[in-house]
Structure formats: structure tokens, C-alpha cells
PDB file of C-alpha atoms in Angstrom:
ATOM      1  CA  UNK A  38      -8.299 -39.250  -6.889  1.00  0.00           C
ATOM      2  CA  UNK A  39      -8.789 -39.658 -10.141  1.00  0.00           C
ATOM      3  CA  UNK A  40     -10.965 -42.969  -9.481  1.00  0.00           C
ATOM      4  CA  UNK A  41     -12.851 -40.588  -6.646  1.00  0.00           C
ATOM      5  CA  UNK A  42     -13.144 -37.697  -9.264  1.00  0.00           C
ATOM      6  CA  UNK A  43     -14.585 -39.690 -11.858  1.00  0.00           C
ATOM      7  CA  UNK A  44     -17.243 -41.664  -9.393  1.00  0.00           C
ATOM      8  CA  UNK A  45     -18.386 -38.270  -7.946  1.00  0.00           C
ATOM      9  CA  UNK A  46     -17.960 -36.253 -10.856  1.00  0.00           C
ATOM     10  CA  UNK A  47     -20.182 -33.335  -8.522  1.00  0.00           C
ATOM     11  CA  UNK A  48     -17.249 -33.363  -6.237  1.00  0.00           C
ATOM     12  CA  UNK A  49     -13.777 -31.209  -6.234  1.00  0.00           C
ATOM     13  CA  UNK A  50     -11.005 -33.553  -6.016  1.00  0.00           C
ATOM     14  CA  UNK A  51      -7.533 -32.563  -5.144  1.00  0.00           C
ATOM     15  CA  UNK A  52      -3.939 -34.503  -4.879  1.00  0.00           C
ATOM     16  CA  UNK A  53      -1.517 -33.251  -2.516  1.00  0.00           C
ATOM     17  CA  UNK A  54       2.076 -33.798  -3.066  1.00  0.00           C
ATOM     18  CA  UNK A  55       4.975 -32.151  -2.462  1.00  0.00           C
ATOM     19  CA  UNK A  56       7.163 -30.232  -5.673  1.00  0.00           C
ATOM     20  CA  UNK A  57       9.974 -32.956  -4.899  1.00  0.00           C
ATOM     21  CA  UNK A  58       7.354 -35.522  -5.768  1.00  0.00           C
ATOM     22  CA  UNK A  59       5.887 -33.662  -8.474  1.00  0.00           C
ATOM     23  CA  UNK A  60       9.468 -33.896 -10.166  1.00  0.00           C
ATOM     24  CA  UNK A  61       9.552 -37.430  -9.984  1.00  0.00           C
ATOM     25  CA  UNK A  62       6.230 -38.121 -11.997  1.00  0.00           C
ATOM     26  CA  UNK A  63       4.678 -36.871 -15.138  1.00  0.00           C
ATOM     27  CA  UNK A  64       2.644 -34.420 -13.539  1.00  0.00           C
ATOM     28  CA  UNK A  65       1.663 -33.262 -17.287  1.00  0.00           C
ATOM     29  CA  UNK A  66      -0.600 -35.459 -17.566  1.00  0.00           C
ATOM     30  CA  UNK A  67      -4.396 -34.126 -17.820  1.00  0.00           C
ATOM     31  CA  UNK A  68      -7.116 -36.074 -15.764  1.00  0.00           C
ATOM     32  CA  UNK A  69     -10.608 -35.851 -14.874  1.00  0.00           C
ATOM     33  CA  UNK A  70     -11.989 -31.874 -14.846  1.00  0.00           C
ATOM     34  CA  UNK A  71     -12.853 -31.837 -11.521  1.00  0.00           C
ATOM     35  CA  UNK A  72      -9.462 -32.915 -10.463  1.00  0.00           C
ATOM     36  CA  UNK A  73      -6.652 -30.818  -9.592  1.00  0.00           C
ATOM     37  CA  UNK A  74      -3.041 -31.223  -8.839  1.00  0.00           C
ATOM     38  CA  UNK A  75      -1.199 -29.338  -5.993  1.00  0.00           C
ATOM     39  CA  UNK A  76       1.959 -29.020  -5.524  1.00  0.00           C
ATOM     40  CA  UNK A  77       3.403 -27.111  -2.114  1.00  0.00           C
ATOM     41  CA  UNK A  78       6.652 -26.850  -0.538  1.00  0.00           C
ATOM     42  CA  UNK A  79       5.777 -28.978   2.706  1.00  0.00           C
ATOM     43  CA  UNK A  80       2.675 -31.002   3.620  1.00  0.00           C
ATOM     44  CA  UNK A  81       3.044 -29.066   6.750  1.00  0.00           C
ATOM     45  CA  UNK A  82       1.454 -25.638   5.127  1.00  0.00           C
ATOM     46  CA  UNK A  83      -1.601 -26.459   3.093  1.00  0.00           C
ATOM     47  CA  UNK A  84      -2.749 -23.909   0.955  1.00  0.00           C
ATOM     48  CA  UNK A  85      -6.543 -24.251   1.544  1.00  0.00           C
ATOM     49  CA  UNK A  86      -9.051 -22.751   3.735  1.00  0.00           C
ATOM     50  CA  UNK A  87     -10.670 -23.766   7.100  1.00  0.00           C
ATOM     51  CA  UNK A  88     -13.350 -26.651   6.647  1.00  0.00           C
ATOM     52  CA  UNK A  89     -13.458 -27.253   3.522  1.00  0.00           C
ATOM     53  CA  UNK A  90     -13.138 -31.140   2.802  1.00  0.00           C
ATOM     54  CA  UNK A  91     -15.572 -33.690   4.019  1.00  0.00           C
ATOM     55  CA  UNK A  92     -12.286 -36.254   3.546  1.00  0.00           C
ATOM     56  CA  UNK A  93      -8.533 -36.409   3.270  1.00  0.00           C
ATOM     57  CA  UNK A  94      -6.777 -39.668   2.117  1.00  0.00           C
ATOM     58  CA  UNK A  95      -3.479 -39.705   3.374  1.00  0.00           C
ATOM     59  CA  UNK A  96      -0.995 -41.761   2.390  1.00  0.00           C
ATOM     60  CA  UNK A  97       2.870 -42.120   1.671  1.00  0.00           C
ATOM     61  CA  UNK A  98       3.528 -39.753   4.502  1.00  0.00           C
ATOM     62  CA  UNK A  99       6.226 -42.288   6.084  1.00  0.00           C
ATOM     63  CA  UNK A 100       8.297 -41.183   2.805  1.00  0.00           C
ATOM     64  CA  UNK A 101       7.507 -37.428   3.064  1.00  0.00           C
ATOM     65  CA  UNK A 102       7.290 -36.243   6.410  1.00  0.00           C
ATOM     66  CA  UNK A 103      10.223 -35.826   9.362  1.00  0.00           C
ATOM     67  CA  UNK A 104      10.042 -35.778  12.766  1.00  0.00           C
ATOM     68  CA  UNK A 105      13.585 -33.666  13.207  1.00  0.00           C
ATOM     69  CA  UNK A 106      12.848 -30.926  10.403  1.00  0.00           C
ATOM     70  CA  UNK A 107      13.702 -27.522   9.528  1.00  0.00           C
ATOM     71  CA  UNK A 108      14.090 -25.686  12.816  1.00  0.00           C
ATOM     72  CA  UNK A 109      13.445 -29.378  14.818  1.00  0.00           C
ATOM     73  CA  UNK A 110      10.068 -28.694  13.281  1.00  0.00           C
ATOM     74  CA  UNK A 111       7.887 -32.502  14.269  1.00  0.00           C
ATOM     75  CA  UNK A 112       6.398 -32.643   9.813  1.00  0.00           C
ATOM     76  CA  UNK A 113       4.120 -35.217  11.384  1.00  0.00           C
ATOM     77  CA  UNK A 114       2.300 -33.274  14.124  1.00  0.00           C
ATOM     78  CA  UNK A 115       1.809 -30.093  11.773  1.00  0.00           C
ATOM     79  CA  UNK A 116       0.445 -31.887   8.789  1.00  0.00           C
ATOM     80  CA  UNK A 117      -2.105 -33.543  11.639  1.00  0.00           C
ATOM     81  CA  UNK A 118      -2.632 -29.933  12.894  1.00  0.00           C
ATOM     82  CA  UNK A 119      -3.467 -28.976   9.171  1.00  0.00           C
ATOM     83  CA  UNK A 120      -5.426 -31.871   8.067  1.00  0.00           C
ATOM     84  CA  UNK A 121      -7.701 -30.997  10.837  1.00  0.00           C
ATOM     85  CA  UNK A 122      -7.949 -27.473  10.340  1.00  0.00           C
ATOM     86  CA  UNK A 123      -8.802 -27.905   6.150  1.00  0.00           C
ATOM     87  CA  UNK A 124     -11.504 -30.882   7.657  1.00  0.00           C
ATOM     88  CA  UNK A 125     -14.899 -30.098   8.114  1.00  0.00           C
ATOM     89  CA  UNK A 126     -16.328 -30.703  11.062  1.00  0.00           C
ATOM     90  CA  UNK A 127     -17.264 -34.307  11.496  1.00  0.00           C
ATOM     91  CA  UNK A 128     -15.089 -35.050   8.337  1.00  0.00           C
ATOM     92  CA  UNK A 129     -12.773 -38.200   7.845  1.00  0.00           C
ATOM     93  CA  UNK A 130      -8.744 -38.440   7.591  1.00  0.00           C
ATOM     94  CA  UNK A 131      -8.042 -42.098   6.052  1.00  0.00           C
ATOM     95  CA  UNK A 132      -4.546 -43.211   6.154  1.00  0.00           C
ATOM     96  CA  UNK A 133      -2.012 -45.686   5.326  1.00  0.00           C
ATOM     97  CA  UNK A 134       1.381 -45.750   6.998  1.00  0.00           C
ATOM     98  CA  UNK A 135       4.286 -48.090   6.511  1.00  0.00           C
ATOM     99  CA  UNK A 136       7.239 -49.276   8.485  1.00  0.00           C
ATOM    100  CA  UNK A 137      10.395 -49.492   6.911  1.00  0.00           C
ATOM    101  CA  UNK A 138      11.183 -53.273   8.777  1.00  0.00           C
ATOM    102  CA  UNK A 139      10.697 -56.486   6.720  1.00  0.00           C
ATOM    103  CA  UNK A 140       8.514 -58.627   9.019  1.00  0.00           C
ATOM    104  CA  UNK A 141       9.822 -62.077   9.629  1.00  0.00           C
ATOM    105  CA  UNK A 142      13.432 -61.482   7.484  1.00  0.00           C
ATOM    106  CA  UNK A 143      16.121 -63.469   6.594  1.00  0.00           C
ATOM    107  CA  UNK A 144      19.739 -62.240   7.284  1.00  0.00           C
ATOM    108  CA  UNK A 145      19.500 -60.602   3.950  1.00  0.00           C
ATOM    109  CA  UNK A 146      16.282 -58.781   4.511  1.00  0.00           C
ATOM    110  CA  UNK A 147      17.166 -57.762   7.938  1.00  0.00           C
ATOM    111  CA  UNK A 148      20.737 -56.525   7.122  1.00  0.00           C
ATOM    112  CA  UNK A 149      18.663 -54.204   4.196  1.00  0.00           C
ATOM    113  CA  UNK A 150      16.002 -53.495   6.864  1.00  0.00           C
ATOM    114  CA  UNK A 151      18.838 -52.447   9.330  1.00  0.00           C
ATOM    115  CA  UNK A 152      21.041 -50.143   6.931  1.00  0.00           C
ATOM    116  CA  UNK A 153      17.493 -48.399   5.206  1.00  0.00           C
ATOM    117  CA  UNK A 154      16.196 -47.520   9.232  1.00  0.00           C
ATOM    118  CA  UNK A 155      19.890 -46.111   9.885  1.00  0.00           C
ATOM    119  CA  UNK A 156      19.507 -44.497   6.235  1.00  0.00           C
ATOM    120  CA  UNK A 157      16.355 -42.819   7.476  1.00  0.00           C
ATOM    121  CA  UNK A 158      17.303 -42.124  10.974  1.00  0.00           C
ATOM    122  CA  UNK A 159      20.378 -39.711  10.333  1.00  0.00           C
ATOM    123  CA  UNK A 160      17.918 -37.833   7.464  1.00  0.00           C
ATOM    124  CA  UNK A 161      15.381 -37.091  10.040  1.00  0.00           C
ATOM    125  CA  UNK A 162      12.698 -39.718   9.328  1.00  0.00           C
ATOM    126  CA  UNK A 163      11.028 -42.234  11.304  1.00  0.00           C
ATOM    127  CA  UNK A 164      11.814 -45.564  10.501  1.00  0.00           C
ATOM    128  CA  UNK A 165       8.346 -47.437  12.406  1.00  0.00           C
ATOM    129  CA  UNK A 166       5.765 -43.913  12.402  1.00  0.00           C
ATOM    130  CA  UNK A 167       3.134 -46.633  12.677  1.00  0.00           C
ATOM    131  CA  UNK A 168       4.195 -46.557  16.881  1.00  0.00           C
ATOM    132  CA  UNK A 169       3.658 -43.371  17.289  1.00  0.00           C
ATOM    133  CA  UNK A 170       0.718 -42.453  14.742  1.00  0.00           C
ATOM    134  CA  UNK A 171      -2.601 -43.284  17.094  1.00  0.00           C
ATOM    135  CA  UNK A 172      -0.948 -40.746  19.350  1.00  0.00           C
ATOM    136  CA  UNK A 173      -0.313 -38.548  17.250  1.00  0.00           C
ATOM    137  CA  UNK A 174      -3.761 -38.500  16.200  1.00  0.00           C
ATOM    138  CA  UNK A 175      -5.024 -37.998  19.767  1.00  0.00           C
ATOM    139  CA  UNK A 176      -3.049 -35.361  20.070  1.00  0.00           C
ATOM    140  CA  UNK A 177      -4.294 -33.662  16.932  1.00  0.00           C
ATOM    141  CA  UNK A 178      -7.920 -34.047  18.304  1.00  0.00           C
ATOM    142  CA  UNK A 179      -8.533 -36.707  15.530  1.00  0.00           C
ATOM    143  CA  UNK A 180     -11.579 -39.011  17.288  1.00  0.00           C
ATOM    144  CA  UNK A 181     -13.296 -42.420  16.472  1.00  0.00           C
ATOM    145  CA  UNK A 182     -10.083 -43.812  15.239  1.00  0.00           C
ATOM    146  CA  UNK A 183     -10.622 -47.246  13.727  1.00  0.00           C
ATOM    147  CA  UNK A 184      -7.508 -49.250  12.431  1.00  0.00           C
ATOM    148  CA  UNK A 185      -5.761 -52.464  11.504  1.00  0.00           C
ATOM    149  CA  UNK A 186      -2.903 -53.890  10.664  1.00  0.00           C
ATOM    150  CA  UNK A 187      -2.051 -55.235   7.143  1.00  0.00           C
ATOM    151  CA  UNK A 188       1.040 -57.729   6.348  1.00  0.00           C
ATOM    152  CA  UNK A 189       1.717 -57.734   2.992  1.00  0.00           C
ATOM    153  CA  UNK A 190       4.027 -60.816   1.599  1.00  0.00           C
ATOM    154  CA  UNK A 191       6.666 -59.954   0.196  1.00  0.00           C
ATOM    155  CA  UNK A 192       6.179 -62.537  -2.201  1.00  0.00           C
ATOM    156  CA  UNK A 193       4.539 -66.088  -2.983  1.00  0.00           C
ATOM    157  CA  UNK A 194       6.853 -69.484  -1.833  1.00  0.00           C
ATOM    158  CA  UNK A 195       9.129 -70.121  -4.859  1.00  0.00           C
ATOM    159  CA  UNK A 196       8.433 -72.732  -7.511  1.00  0.00           C
ATOM    160  CA  UNK A 197      10.405 -75.163  -5.947  1.00  0.00           C
ATOM    161  CA  UNK A 198       8.015 -75.413  -2.073  1.00  0.00           C
ATOM    162  CA  UNK A 199       5.378 -74.744  -4.671  1.00  0.00           C
ATOM    163  CA  UNK A 200       6.025 -78.254  -6.374  1.00  0.00           C
ATOM    164  CA  UNK A 201       6.623 -79.968  -3.102  1.00  0.00           C
ATOM    165  CA  UNK A 202       3.120 -78.905  -1.824  1.00  0.00           C
ATOM    166  CA  UNK A 203       1.711 -80.229  -4.899  1.00  0.00           C
ATOM    167  CA  UNK A 204       2.798 -83.397  -4.407  1.00  0.00           C
ATOM    168  CA  UNK A 205       1.430 -83.726  -0.675  1.00  0.00           C
ATOM    169  CA  UNK A 206      -2.190 -85.639  -0.537  1.00  0.00           C
ATOM    170  CA  UNK A 207      -5.338 -83.041  -0.338  1.00  0.00           C
ATOM    171  CA  UNK A 208      -8.985 -83.175  -0.601  1.00  0.00           C
ATOM    172  CA  UNK A 209     -10.335 -83.086  -3.919  1.00  0.00           C
ATOM    173  CA  UNK A 210     -12.962 -80.529  -3.368  1.00  0.00           C
ATOM    174  CA  UNK A 211     -10.852 -78.477  -2.180  1.00  0.00           C
ATOM    175  CA  UNK A 212      -8.175 -78.884  -5.578  1.00  0.00           C
ATOM    176  CA  UNK A 213     -11.539 -77.659  -7.288  1.00  0.00           C
ATOM    177  CA  UNK A 214     -12.230 -74.982  -5.246  1.00  0.00           C
ATOM    178  CA  UNK A 215      -8.579 -73.280  -5.800  1.00  0.00           C
ATOM    179  CA  UNK A 216      -8.723 -74.050  -9.316  1.00  0.00           C
ATOM    180  CA  UNK A 217     -11.597 -71.847  -9.867  1.00  0.00           C
ATOM    181  CA  UNK A 218     -10.965 -69.155  -7.475  1.00  0.00           C
ATOM    182  CA  UNK A 219      -7.329 -68.661  -7.055  1.00  0.00           C
ATOM    183  CA  UNK A 220      -5.281 -69.384  -4.289  1.00  0.00           C
ATOM    184  CA  UNK A 221      -3.100 -68.355  -1.587  1.00  0.00           C
ATOM    185  CA  UNK A 222      -0.141 -67.708  -3.680  1.00  0.00           C
ATOM    186  CA  UNK A 223      -2.000 -65.823  -6.372  1.00  0.00           C
ATOM    187  CA  UNK A 224      -2.898 -63.220  -4.022  1.00  0.00           C
ATOM    188  CA  UNK A 225       0.680 -63.157  -2.258  1.00  0.00           C
ATOM    189  CA  UNK A 226       1.854 -62.182  -5.822  1.00  0.00           C
ATOM    190  CA  UNK A 227      -0.505 -59.200  -6.022  1.00  0.00           C
ATOM    191  CA  UNK A 228       0.300 -58.285  -2.170  1.00  0.00           C
ATOM    192  CA  UNK A 229       3.764 -58.358  -3.083  1.00  0.00           C
ATOM    193  CA  UNK A 230       3.379 -56.267  -6.170  1.00  0.00           C
ATOM    194  CA  UNK A 231       1.357 -53.402  -3.832  1.00  0.00           C
ATOM    195  CA  UNK A 232       4.063 -53.686  -0.812  1.00  0.00           C
ATOM    196  CA  UNK A 233       7.118 -54.174  -2.644  1.00  0.00           C
ATOM    197  CA  UNK A 234       6.406 -50.869  -5.032  1.00  0.00           C
ATOM    198  CA  UNK A 235       5.598 -48.981  -1.969  1.00  0.00           C
ATOM    199  CA  UNK A 236       9.009 -49.609  -0.028  1.00  0.00           C
ATOM    200  CA  UNK A 237      11.431 -50.187  -2.794  1.00  0.00           C
ATOM    201  CA  UNK A 238      10.102 -46.401  -3.952  1.00  0.00           C
ATOM    202  CA  UNK A 239      10.568 -45.475  -0.476  1.00  0.00           C
ATOM    203  CA  UNK A 240      14.003 -46.651  -0.302  1.00  0.00           C
ATOM    204  CA  UNK A 241      15.080 -44.878  -3.591  1.00  0.00           C
ATOM    205  CA  UNK A 242      13.474 -41.455  -1.913  1.00  0.00           C
ATOM    206  CA  UNK A 243      15.712 -41.839   0.931  1.00  0.00           C
ATOM    207  CA  UNK A 244      18.900 -42.822  -1.176  1.00  0.00           C
ATOM    208  CA  UNK A 245      18.237 -39.742  -3.158  1.00  0.00           C
ATOM    209  CA  UNK A 246      18.394 -37.733  -0.496  1.00  0.00           C
ATOM    210  CA  UNK A 247      21.321 -39.173   0.917  1.00  0.00           C
ATOM    211  CA  UNK A 248      23.468 -38.334  -2.136  1.00  0.00           C
ATOM    212  CA  UNK A 249      21.969 -34.924  -2.532  1.00  0.00           C
ATOM    213  CA  UNK A 250      24.036 -34.138   0.962  1.00  0.00           C
ATOM    214  CA  UNK A 251      22.422 -31.553   2.687  1.00  0.00           C
ATOM    215  CA  UNK A 252      19.409 -30.942   0.100  1.00  0.00           C
ATOM    216  CA  UNK A 253      16.274 -32.581   0.614  1.00  0.00           C
ATOM    217  CA  UNK A 254      14.717 -34.401  -1.771  1.00  0.00           C
ATOM    218  CA  UNK A 255      13.087 -31.168  -3.263  1.00  0.00           C
ATOM    219  CA  UNK A 256      16.397 -29.731  -4.098  1.00  0.00           C
ATOM    220  CA  UNK A 257      17.949 -33.166  -5.573  1.00  0.00           C
ATOM    221  CA  UNK A 258      18.346 -33.376  -9.449  1.00  0.00           C
ATOM    222  CA  UNK A 259      16.254 -36.920 -11.231  1.00  0.00           C
ATOM    223  CA  UNK A 260      18.711 -37.476 -13.859  1.00  0.00           C
ATOM    224  CA  UNK A 261      22.942 -37.635 -14.043  1.00  0.00           C
ATOM    225  CA  UNK A 262      25.059 -39.102 -10.775  1.00  0.00           C
ATOM    226  CA  UNK A 263      22.988 -38.351  -7.871  1.00  0.00           C
ATOM    227  CA  UNK A 264      19.925 -40.618  -9.632  1.00  0.00           C
ATOM    228  CA  UNK A 265      22.386 -43.381 -10.462  1.00  0.00           C
ATOM    229  CA  UNK A 266      24.132 -43.366  -6.988  1.00  0.00           C
ATOM    230  CA  UNK A 267      20.653 -43.421  -5.406  1.00  0.00           C
ATOM    231  CA  UNK A 268      19.707 -46.371  -7.587  1.00  0.00           C
ATOM    232  CA  UNK A 269      22.500 -48.916  -6.383  1.00  0.00           C
ATOM    233  CA  UNK A 270      20.627 -48.888  -3.274  1.00  0.00           C
ATOM    234  CA  UNK A 271      18.399 -51.087  -5.472  1.00  0.00           C
ATOM    235  CA  UNK A 272      21.225 -53.310  -6.193  1.00  0.00           C
ATOM    236  CA  UNK A 273      20.140 -56.235  -3.171  1.00  0.00           C
ATOM    237  CA  UNK A 274      16.265 -55.933  -2.877  1.00  0.00           C
ATOM    238  CA  UNK A 275      15.826 -58.551  -5.682  1.00  0.00           C
ATOM    239  CA  UNK A 276      17.671 -60.873  -3.246  1.00  0.00           C
ATOM    240  CA  UNK A 277      15.747 -59.496  -0.153  1.00  0.00           C
ATOM    241  CA  UNK A 278      12.473 -60.775  -2.478  1.00  0.00           C
ATOM    242  CA  UNK A 279      13.904 -63.579  -3.064  1.00  0.00           C
ATOM    243  CA  UNK A 280      14.531 -64.641   0.161  1.00  0.00           C
ATOM    244  CA  UNK A 281      11.690 -63.596   1.742  1.00  0.00           C
ATOM    245  CA  UNK A 282       9.192 -65.401  -0.430  1.00  0.00           C
ATOM    246  CA  UNK A 283      10.718 -68.420   1.328  1.00  0.00           C
ATOM    247  CA  UNK A 284      10.593 -67.344   5.098  1.00  0.00           C
ATOM    248  CA  UNK A 285       7.210 -65.588   4.803  1.00  0.00           C
ATOM    249  CA  UNK A 286       8.548 -62.322   4.987  1.00  0.00           C
ATOM    250  CA  UNK A 287       5.907 -59.056   4.813  1.00  0.00           C
ATOM    251  CA  UNK A 288       5.326 -55.533   4.999  1.00  0.00           C
ATOM    252  CA  UNK A 289       3.991 -54.295   7.675  1.00  0.00           C
ATOM    253  CA  UNK A 290       1.268 -51.232   7.228  1.00  0.00           C
ATOM    254  CA  UNK A 291      -1.060 -49.570   8.971  1.00  0.00           C
ATOM    255  CA  UNK A 292      -4.478 -48.414   7.287  1.00  0.00           C
ATOM    256  CA  UNK A 293      -7.761 -47.436   9.111  1.00  0.00           C
ATOM    257  CA  UNK A 294      -9.450 -43.739   9.198  1.00  0.00           C
ATOM    258  CA  UNK A 295     -10.000 -41.113  12.023  1.00  0.00           C
ATOM    259  CA  UNK A 296     -12.987 -38.504  12.370  1.00  0.00           C
ATOM    260  CA  UNK A 297     -12.360 -34.452  13.285  1.00  0.00           C
ATOM    261  CA  UNK A 298     -15.196 -33.771  16.146  1.00  0.00           C
ATOM    262  CA  UNK A 299     -18.221 -32.350  14.764  1.00  0.00           C
ATOM    263  CA  UNK A 300     -17.962 -29.328  17.024  1.00  0.00           C
ATOM    264  CA  UNK A 301     -14.833 -27.611  17.719  1.00  0.00           C
TER     265      UNK A 301
END
């Protein structure tokens, strides 16, 4: 949002998050003058007028919205209805949706994914939101949907496997290009940072809500026994990463955009 605000200084840019997420970040840092930070109780009620925005960029909805929220509300449906309401006719909704399971995971990663998915379902979240996302967009009235899958590697191959690959014969010109432009291992490491950061943060938020009992994340504390108990869920993540690097595991994300009809 800051980058967008700086690139388009005559545009008003808002970052909208829940009060719970705001508690977990340093929201006191001031950004560009045309940027505003807005914290709401739920993303199912947005404090904006109808037909106000040209673009909404939605990310991390998978870690915030519940398909079985308060009084049985499907927060995914309500949030998309609100996005449709505040968008101008012809406005765009960009999205990035992540699933909790790890593709091509080994036994350690598979066990962690199953445990994570079960906890999400228990709390009312959807562990595989990408499977219903397109149908949700259609029901909300969005059109011109374009999307693509992004599979982010858990990491590059281990150094031992890389050394074995280096020992194999290869074309000298290809080796020269790789030394100048980088390699797929370099890309895999960068993708691992992006995917791993999103997946681990989702896992931690889920655990924080679980240890809080009947409370939602908005009601939890960010220090003390609750956060320490939640952090224990991350103890096995390193083993998942190391295993995933060697079995070509990946995080699955669905990215794309949709459009509000030009006329209501």
C-alpha cells in the first residue's frame, strides 16, 4: 500500500485490517501522507461509502475469514459482498489466496499439514479456500475473472544435492548464462521466503486463537503464556522445510483479479 501511495501521490490509499492483526504489528509507523490505516472488527463490515474505490487488493483473507463465523455467518461471502459494494462500477478486485496443505510434502510435512488443516476446520476456517474462491466470486457478482496458480518451492535443494548436480556434465554456454543470470535454486530460495513467511504466520495466528479457547484472535494477548504456547507450533517447521527442499515440496497460492460490472 505504501508503494502504491508513493507511486500515485494524487490517489487515496487505505490499508484495511482487523483490530486483531493490528495488535500484532507496529501500526504506529507513519507512511506516505496519502495513505491511511483502518482497523475494523471484522472484514465483513467496511466503513466506506458505496462505489468508492477503483481497486481492492485482497491478500491474507485465508488467515482472517471464517466460513463458519458468529451466528453461522459465512464471512467469505459477506466480505466479498462488501468488496462489491465499495468498488466503483468497473473496479477491480485483485486477490492472493493460499491453501494450508503443502504440495508434494514428505511424511513430516504431510503430518504437519494434516494437523494444521484439522485445527483450521475446528476453529471455523477453510484450510483449502482456493477450491471455493471462483464460485464465491461468481455468487458475489464479479465478472471477467482471471486467475493463475503459483507454486512456491519450500526451498532450493540441499547443498549435498546441489554438489551432486554440479558434478554432472553440462553445456559450458549454459553454465555461463547461469553464472550471469542466476539459477533456479536462487529463485527457489526467494520463493521460499515469500511462501514460508505467509504459511508460518498463518499457522501462528491459528495456534494463538486455539490456545485462547473460545476467544477469537482479536481477543487474545500478544505476550505471556498464550503467545509462548502458540509459538510451540513452530518448533517442527524447520524440519518441514528441510524435508521439503529435497522432495520438491511447495506452497500453493491462487492469484488473479476480477471485475465489478460496469453497471449495476
